[in-house]
Short mmCIF file of C-alpha atoms and ligand atoms in Angstrom, two decimals:
data_model
loop_
_atom_site.label_atom_id
_atom_site.label_comp_id
_atom_site.label_asym_id
_atom_site.label_seq_id
_atom_site.Cartn_x
_atom_site.Cartn_y
_atom_site.Cartn_z
CA MET B 1 0.00 0.00 0.00
CA THR B 2 1.20 3.48 -0.72
CA GLY B 3 0.81 6.37 1.67
CA THR B 4 -2.12 7.75 -0.30
CA ASP B 5 -4.36 4.66 -0.41
CA ALA B 6 -3.58 3.53 3.16
CA ALA B 7 -6.55 3.62 5.52
CA PRO B 8 -6.33 6.77 7.63
CA ARG B 9 -4.93 6.04 11.07
CA HIS B 10 -6.44 7.57 14.15
CA GLN B 11 -4.75 10.78 15.15
CA TRP B 12 -5.17 11.90 18.76
CA ARG B 13 -7.36 15.02 18.76
CA GLY B 14 -6.74 16.41 22.25
CA VAL B 15 -8.70 15.61 25.39
CA ILE B 16 -11.83 17.65 24.58
CA GLU B 17 -12.53 15.96 21.26
CA GLU B 18 -11.52 12.52 22.58
CA TYR B 19 -13.76 12.69 25.67
CA ARG B 20 -16.16 15.60 25.11
CA GLU B 21 -19.40 13.89 26.19
CA LEU B 22 -17.79 12.79 29.47
CA LEU B 23 -16.69 16.31 30.36
CA ASP B 24 -18.96 18.63 32.34
CA ILE B 25 -18.33 21.66 30.14
CA PRO B 26 -20.76 23.55 27.91
CA GLN B 27 -20.99 21.01 25.09
CA ASP B 28 -20.93 23.62 22.33
CA THR B 29 -17.52 24.94 23.44
CA PRO B 30 -15.02 24.97 20.54
CA ALA B 31 -11.74 23.36 21.63
CA VAL B 32 -8.60 25.45 22.05
CA THR B 33 -6.15 22.57 21.76
CA LEU B 34 -2.48 21.82 21.22
CA GLY B 35 -3.12 18.07 21.01
CA GLU B 36 -2.71 17.44 24.74
CA GLY B 37 -3.32 14.08 26.45
CA GLY B 38 -2.87 10.63 24.93
CA THR B 39 0.36 10.35 26.91
CA PRO B 40 2.24 7.06 27.18
CA LEU B 41 1.66 4.59 29.98
CA VAL B 42 5.10 3.01 30.19
CA GLU B 43 5.88 -0.03 32.30
CA SER B 44 8.73 0.59 34.74
CA LEU B 45 10.67 -2.66 34.42
CA TRP B 46 12.93 -1.41 37.21
CA LEU B 47 10.12 -0.86 39.72
CA SER B 48 8.18 -3.95 38.62
CA GLU B 49 11.29 -5.97 39.40
CA VAL B 50 11.90 -4.20 42.71
CA THR B 51 8.29 -4.62 43.90
CA GLY B 52 7.19 -7.87 42.27
CA GLY B 53 4.19 -5.92 41.03
CA SER B 54 3.23 -4.35 37.75
CA ILE B 55 4.30 -0.71 37.94
CA TRP B 56 3.27 1.75 35.22
CA LEU B 57 4.36 5.34 34.67
CA LYS B 58 1.85 7.84 33.26
CA VAL B 59 4.36 10.07 31.51
CA GLU B 60 2.76 13.52 31.57
CA GLY B 61 5.93 15.28 30.47
CA ASN B 62 4.89 14.21 26.96
CA ASN B 63 2.16 16.84 26.89
CA PRO B 64 2.64 19.85 24.56
CA THR B 65 4.15 22.16 27.19
CA GLY B 66 5.81 19.34 29.12
CA SER B 67 3.43 18.82 32.04
CA PHE B 68 -0.03 17.47 32.94
CA LYS B 69 -1.34 21.03 33.19
CA ASP B 70 -2.22 21.04 29.49
CA ARG B 71 -5.13 18.65 30.08
CA GLY B 72 -6.90 21.16 32.31
CA MET B 73 -5.76 24.19 30.39
CA THR B 74 -7.46 23.12 27.15
CA THR B 75 -10.80 22.95 28.99
CA ALA B 76 -10.31 26.08 31.12
CA LEU B 77 -9.13 28.22 28.17
CA SER B 78 -11.73 26.86 25.77
CA VAL B 79 -14.57 27.66 28.15
CA ALA B 80 -13.11 31.07 29.09
CA VAL B 81 -12.76 32.04 25.42
CA HIS B 82 -16.26 30.74 24.64
CA GLN B 83 -17.56 32.96 27.44
CA GLY B 84 -15.79 35.98 25.97
CA ALA B 85 -12.60 36.28 28.04
CA LYS B 86 -9.95 38.54 26.53
CA ALA B 87 -7.34 37.87 29.23
CA VAL B 88 -6.51 35.02 31.62
CA VAL B 89 -4.55 34.99 34.86
CA CYS B 90 -2.94 32.33 37.05
CA ALA B 91 -0.67 31.93 40.02
CA SER B 92 2.00 29.35 39.40
CA THR B 93 5.11 27.53 40.47
CA GLY B 94 5.94 27.41 36.75
CA ASN B 95 4.05 24.69 34.91
CA THR B 96 0.58 26.18 35.08
CA SER B 97 1.96 29.48 33.81
CA ALA B 98 3.83 27.78 30.95
CA SER B 99 0.70 25.91 29.95
CA MET B 100 -1.72 28.81 30.32
CA SER B 101 0.55 31.07 28.28
CA ALA B 102 0.73 28.57 25.43
CA TYR B 103 -3.03 28.04 25.28
CA ALA B 104 -3.66 31.80 25.59
CA ALA B 105 -1.28 32.35 22.68
CA LYS B 106 -3.17 29.75 20.65
CA ALA B 107 -6.47 31.48 21.52
CA ARG B 108 -4.89 34.89 20.88
CA ILE B 109 -5.84 36.30 24.26
CA LYS B 110 -3.62 37.91 26.89
CA PRO B 111 -1.88 35.72 29.51
CA ILE B 112 -1.02 37.27 32.88
CA VAL B 113 1.22 35.20 35.15
CA LEU B 114 1.95 35.68 38.87
CA VAL B 115 4.93 33.75 40.18
CA PRO B 116 6.99 33.74 43.39
CA GLU B 117 10.12 35.80 42.76
CA GLY B 118 13.25 33.71 42.21
CA LYS B 119 11.52 30.34 42.68
CA ILE B 120 10.68 29.38 39.11
CA SER B 121 12.98 27.21 36.99
CA ALA B 122 14.52 28.95 33.98
CA GLY B 123 12.89 26.57 31.51
CA LYS B 124 9.39 27.28 32.78
CA MET B 125 10.03 31.01 32.89
CA ALA B 126 11.27 30.87 29.28
CA GLN B 127 8.06 29.17 28.22
CA ALA B 128 5.82 31.88 29.71
CA ILE B 129 7.95 34.64 28.21
CA MET B 130 8.15 33.04 24.76
CA HIS B 131 4.38 32.55 24.68
CA GLY B 132 4.00 36.28 25.24
CA ALA B 133 2.87 36.35 28.86
CA GLN B 134 2.93 39.39 31.08
CA VAL B 135 5.04 37.86 33.86
CA ILE B 136 4.71 39.47 37.28
CA MET B 137 7.12 38.42 40.03
CA VAL B 138 5.68 38.51 43.51
CA ARG B 139 7.59 39.01 46.75
CA GLY B 140 5.88 36.05 48.35
CA ASN B 141 5.18 32.35 47.77
CA PHE B 142 2.71 30.50 45.52
CA ASP B 143 -0.09 30.85 48.06
CA ASP B 144 0.35 34.66 48.02
CA CYS B 145 0.28 34.59 44.20
CA LEU B 146 -3.00 32.67 44.27
CA THR B 147 -4.54 35.25 46.60
CA LEU B 148 -3.49 37.98 44.15
CA SER B 149 -4.85 36.07 41.13
CA ARG B 150 -8.20 35.62 42.80
CA GLY B 151 -8.23 39.34 43.63
CA LEU B 152 -7.43 40.35 40.04
CA ALA B 153 -10.13 38.05 38.63
CA GLU B 154 -12.68 39.45 41.08
CA ASP B 155 -12.03 43.13 40.38
CA TYR B 156 -10.81 43.20 36.75
CA PRO B 157 -11.89 41.72 33.40
CA VAL B 158 -9.64 38.67 33.49
CA ALA B 159 -10.54 34.99 33.89
CA LEU B 160 -8.86 32.89 36.59
CA VAL B 161 -7.60 29.52 35.32
CA ASN B 162 -5.98 28.04 38.42
CA SER B 163 -7.41 24.67 39.44
CA VAL B 164 -9.95 26.42 41.68
CA ASN B 165 -11.67 26.89 38.30
CA PRO B 166 -13.67 23.63 38.02
CA MET B 167 -13.09 23.50 34.25
CA ARG B 168 -9.46 22.62 35.01
CA LEU B 169 -10.39 19.43 36.86
CA GLU B 170 -12.74 18.40 34.03
CA GLY B 171 -9.79 18.30 31.64
CA GLN B 172 -7.34 16.78 34.08
CA LYS B 173 -9.62 13.87 34.95
CA THR B 174 -9.08 12.51 31.42
CA ALA B 175 -5.76 11.08 32.63
CA SER B 176 -7.74 8.51 34.64
CA PHE B 177 -9.82 7.68 31.59
CA GLU B 178 -6.65 7.05 29.60
CA VAL B 179 -5.20 4.81 32.30
CA ILE B 180 -8.32 2.63 32.32
CA ASP B 181 -8.65 2.68 28.52
CA ARG B 182 -5.08 1.38 28.34
CA LEU B 183 -5.07 -1.16 31.21
CA GLY B 184 -8.65 -2.37 30.73
CA ASP B 185 -9.49 -1.63 34.35
CA ALA B 186 -8.43 0.71 37.15
CA PRO B 187 -5.11 -0.10 38.84
CA ASP B 188 -5.00 -1.28 42.47
CA TYR B 189 -3.03 1.81 43.49
CA HIS B 190 -2.44 5.23 42.01
CA LEU B 191 0.53 7.23 43.33
CA LEU B 192 1.28 10.87 42.55
CA PRO B 193 2.89 14.08 43.83
CA VAL B 194 0.67 16.73 45.40
CA GLY B 195 1.07 20.50 45.58
CA ASN B 196 -2.06 22.61 45.20
CA ALA B 197 -4.01 19.32 45.16
CA GLY B 198 -5.98 19.84 41.94
CA ASN B 199 -4.52 16.81 40.21
CA ILE B 200 -5.33 14.19 42.84
CA SER B 201 -8.85 15.63 42.98
CA ALA B 202 -9.18 15.39 39.21
CA TYR B 203 -7.86 11.81 39.03
CA TRP B 204 -10.35 10.75 41.67
CA LEU B 205 -13.21 12.40 39.73
CA GLY B 206 -12.16 10.49 36.62
CA TYR B 207 -11.79 7.15 38.36
CA LYS B 208 -15.20 7.50 40.03
CA GLN B 209 -16.85 8.49 36.76
CA TYR B 210 -15.46 5.53 34.79
CA ALA B 211 -16.43 3.10 37.59
CA ASP B 212 -19.96 4.57 37.66
CA LEU B 213 -20.18 4.12 33.88
CA GLY B 214 -19.14 0.48 34.22
CA ARG B 215 -15.87 1.04 32.37
CA ALA B 216 -13.88 -0.09 35.41
CA THR B 217 -14.71 -2.73 38.02
CA LYS B 218 -12.98 -0.88 40.85
CA ARG B 219 -11.36 2.37 41.95
CA PRO B 220 -7.72 2.60 42.97
CA VAL B 221 -6.31 3.43 46.36
CA MET B 222 -4.91 6.96 46.02
CA ARG B 223 -1.53 7.57 47.66
CA ALA B 224 -0.14 11.07 47.42
CA TYR B 225 3.27 12.45 48.32
CA GLN B 226 4.42 15.90 49.33
CA ALA B 227 7.89 17.33 49.88
CA GLU B 228 8.68 17.32 53.59
CA GLY B 229 9.20 21.11 53.70
CA ALA B 230 5.80 21.70 52.08
CA SER B 231 3.57 18.94 53.42
CA PRO B 232 0.42 20.52 54.87
CA LEU B 233 -1.77 17.57 53.88
CA VAL B 234 0.46 15.29 55.93
CA THR B 235 0.67 17.46 59.05
CA GLY B 236 -2.87 18.83 58.77
CA LYS B 237 -1.66 22.44 59.07
CA PRO B 238 -0.77 25.07 56.43
CA PHE B 239 2.96 25.81 55.98
CA PRO B 240 3.44 29.61 56.09
CA ASN B 241 6.96 29.28 54.60
CA PRO B 242 7.02 26.17 52.39
CA GLU B 243 10.50 25.18 51.21
CA THR B 244 11.70 22.42 48.85
CA LYS B 245 14.01 21.99 45.89
CA ALA B 246 11.00 20.50 44.11
CA THR B 247 9.79 24.04 43.38
CA ALA B 248 6.72 22.86 41.45
CA ILE B 249 5.18 21.61 44.70
CA ARG B 250 6.47 24.37 46.98
CA ILE B 251 2.96 25.12 48.27
CA GLY B 252 1.88 25.65 51.87
CA ASN B 253 -1.89 25.91 51.68
CA PRO B 254 -3.39 23.86 48.84
CA ALA B 255 -6.56 25.30 47.29
CA SER B 256 -8.15 21.86 46.79
CA TRP B 257 -7.33 20.70 50.34
CA LYS B 258 -10.86 19.38 51.04
CA LEU B 259 -11.24 17.58 47.71
CA ALA B 260 -7.84 15.94 48.11
CA GLU B 261 -8.68 14.77 51.62
CA ALA B 262 -11.94 13.32 50.32
CA ALA B 263 -10.07 11.47 47.54
CA ALA B 264 -7.65 9.95 50.05
CA ALA B 265 -10.42 9.04 52.51
CA GLU B 266 -12.89 7.60 49.98
CA SER B 267 -10.18 5.52 48.30
CA HIS B 268 -8.69 4.31 51.62
CA GLY B 269 -5.52 6.10 50.60
CA ARG B 270 -3.24 8.51 52.40
CA PHE B 271 -0.70 11.33 52.23
CA ALA B 272 2.96 10.96 53.14
CA SER B 273 6.01 13.17 52.87
CA VAL B 274 9.41 12.51 51.31
CA THR B 275 12.60 14.51 51.74
CA ASP B 276 14.31 16.49 48.98
CA GLU B 277 17.17 13.95 49.12
CA GLN B 278 14.73 11.10 48.47
CA ILE B 279 13.09 13.05 45.64
CA LEU B 280 16.36 13.86 43.88
CA ALA B 281 17.65 10.30 44.33
CA ALA B 282 14.42 8.91 42.87
CA GLN B 283 14.64 11.35 39.96
CA PHE B 284 18.10 10.08 39.04
CA GLN B 285 17.19 6.42 39.55
CA LEU B 286 14.16 6.78 37.29
CA SER B 287 16.17 8.53 34.58
CA SER B 288 19.02 6.04 34.65
CA ASN B 289 16.99 2.83 35.18
CA ASP B 290 13.95 3.50 33.02
CA GLY B 291 14.96 6.21 30.55
CA VAL B 292 12.26 8.54 31.82
CA PHE B 293 13.60 11.99 32.77
CA VAL B 294 11.20 13.92 34.98
CA GLU B 295 11.48 17.14 36.95
CA PRO B 296 12.17 16.89 40.71
CA ALA B 297 8.55 17.32 41.89
CA SER B 298 7.47 14.63 39.46
CA ALA B 299 9.69 12.08 41.16
CA ALA B 300 7.85 12.44 44.50
CA GLY B 301 5.58 9.50 43.66
CA ILE B 302 8.60 7.31 42.86
CA ALA B 303 10.33 8.39 46.09
CA GLY B 304 7.08 7.62 47.89
CA LEU B 305 6.87 4.10 46.52
CA LEU B 306 10.50 3.39 47.47
CA GLN B 307 9.84 4.76 50.98
CA ASP B 308 6.72 2.59 51.32
CA LEU B 309 8.85 -0.46 50.47
CA GLU B 310 11.48 0.52 53.04
CA ARG B 311 8.73 0.81 55.63
CA GLY B 312 7.62 -2.75 54.92
CA GLU B 313 4.72 -2.07 52.56
CA SER B 314 4.22 -4.59 49.74
CA TYR B 315 3.09 -3.91 46.20
CA ALA B 316 3.76 -7.52 45.12
CA GLY B 317 1.21 -8.79 42.63
CA LYS B 318 -0.46 -5.37 42.44
CA THR B 319 -1.01 -3.06 39.50
CA VAL B 320 0.26 0.39 40.33
CA VAL B 321 0.18 3.56 38.24
CA ILE B 322 2.50 6.41 39.18
CA THR B 323 1.94 9.77 37.53
CA VAL B 324 5.19 11.51 36.64
CA THR B 325 3.85 14.99 36.17
CA GLY B 326 6.43 17.04 34.26
CA HIS B 327 9.44 16.74 31.96
CA GLY B 328 13.00 16.70 33.26
CA LEU B 329 14.08 19.36 30.76
CA LYS B 330 11.96 21.87 32.68
CA ASP B 331 14.67 22.20 35.33
CA THR B 332 18.10 20.95 34.35
CA VAL B 333 19.89 23.11 36.93
CA THR B 334 18.43 21.27 39.93
CA ALA B 335 18.90 17.91 38.18
CA LEU B 336 22.61 18.49 37.69
CA GLU B 337 23.31 20.07 41.08
CA GLY B 338 24.67 16.88 42.60
CA PHE B 339 26.96 16.08 39.67
CA GLY B 340 29.72 18.65 40.04
CA ASP B 341 31.53 19.51 36.83
CA VAL B 342 29.75 17.59 34.06
CA VAL B 343 32.51 18.10 31.54
CA ASP B 344 35.23 16.39 33.54
CA ASN B 345 36.51 14.22 30.69
CA VAL B 346 38.08 16.45 28.06
CA VAL B 347 40.31 14.65 25.56
CA ASP B 348 42.31 15.47 22.47
CA VAL B 349 41.16 14.03 19.14
CA SER B 350 42.53 10.54 19.83
CA VAL B 351 40.68 7.22 19.78
CA GLU B 352 42.99 5.84 22.47
CA ASP B 353 42.38 8.80 24.77
CA ALA B 354 38.61 8.64 24.17
CA ALA B 355 38.63 4.88 24.85
CA ALA B 356 40.54 5.41 28.09
CA ALA B 357 38.19 8.20 29.15
CA ALA B 358 35.20 5.99 28.36
CA GLY B 359 36.58 3.21 30.54
CA LEU B 360 36.88 0.82 27.60
CA THR B 361 40.55 -0.02 28.17
N1 F0G E 1 4.03 18.09 39.66
C1 F0G E 1 4.32 19.18 38.93
C2 F0G E 1 5.43 19.05 37.94
C3 F0G E 1 3.61 20.38 39.12
O1 F0G E 1 3.93 21.44 38.39
C4 F0G E 1 2.59 20.43 40.08
C5 F0G E 1 1.85 21.66 40.33
C6 F0G E 1 2.31 19.26 40.81
C7 F0G E 1 3.04 18.12 40.57
C8 F0G E 1 1.24 19.21 41.83
O2 F0G E 1 -0.02 19.20 41.26
O3 F0G E 1 -0.91 21.26 42.30
O4 F0G E 1 -2.41 19.64 41.17
O5 F0G E 1 -1.34 19.06 43.33
N2 F0G E 1 2.16 22.78 39.80
C9 F0G E 1 1.35 24.00 39.91
C10 F0G E 1 1.90 25.08 38.98
C11 F0G E 1 1.09 24.46 41.28
O6 F0G E 1 1.72 26.28 39.24
O7 F0G E 1 2.49 24.73 37.97
P1 F0G E 1 -1.25 19.82 42.05
#
């Protein structure tokens, strides 16, 4: 068969067109899409071996702007544009702002971004700037930025697209649909990092919806992990000064606190914290054992699973999905911090010297 008479293959159309009738959005909303969703579910042979279970990675770094945020941004932006918005605003630790700016550019409306000064990785900042955002640095943390965003949206003609906007969760819940569509049923456990707590809330919505529709026979146990220095859901108290190298989840007072607690309680799950050292070690292990390079915050679920094993928990014989939320290229500075001088093997143009440097001799 030639290319021209071959049957057309299915091309992924973005999460709105793939799942429109399952999304609680105005059904006549035209999609503002960059082709988000449809991300790979990759088996972690490393973790399957370590646990004796079947461990799958939902690789959300493969979304158009490199994080899971695109799933919720297509719905939030599409609905905002449909309702006449000319500008959108968000608070962000970097990924939401990158995603919102891209979708606002696509929709040709104005993106306004509020970020904590000095706490955003260069890659994420570059994305917002290149997509034409008005970037405003705030002397404060993410939680302060969210307060400001809410204030701007209340008093000025600009739509708020943080995950307190329910349209965000409608898009993000499609990740659960994809997991079940791929595995044929819900996993036994779903592990993921938590910051502002929109994502765990969205996954739980999706899992419940598919179970109610009879597309899954069960719902997974949700286990969520926070960085120790920013772990309000673990301690039960807001952190006024959250601190972690996993800047994406440097959040002290999650907006979706109640929804996240409900997801953990209803699924018989729980929250736990992991240290920055555990997060960065898990990030490197995942990159070097599985070929999946994620940003530090995204490795919190991996660190959590390893910690659970150390504490005597068993995942043997279980199906486990771990969401790795954002791409490693988002923040190469933090990734390389522990590696000293990367270019420590400089050689002249000599095969022998290169072989010696490569440890082949
Ligand atoms: N992982 C990454 C890479 C993130 O960027 C975030 C949140 C999370 C996990 C946590 O997800 O907030 O739904 O619990 N980033 C937001 C932002 C806060 O502004 O980009 P959550």
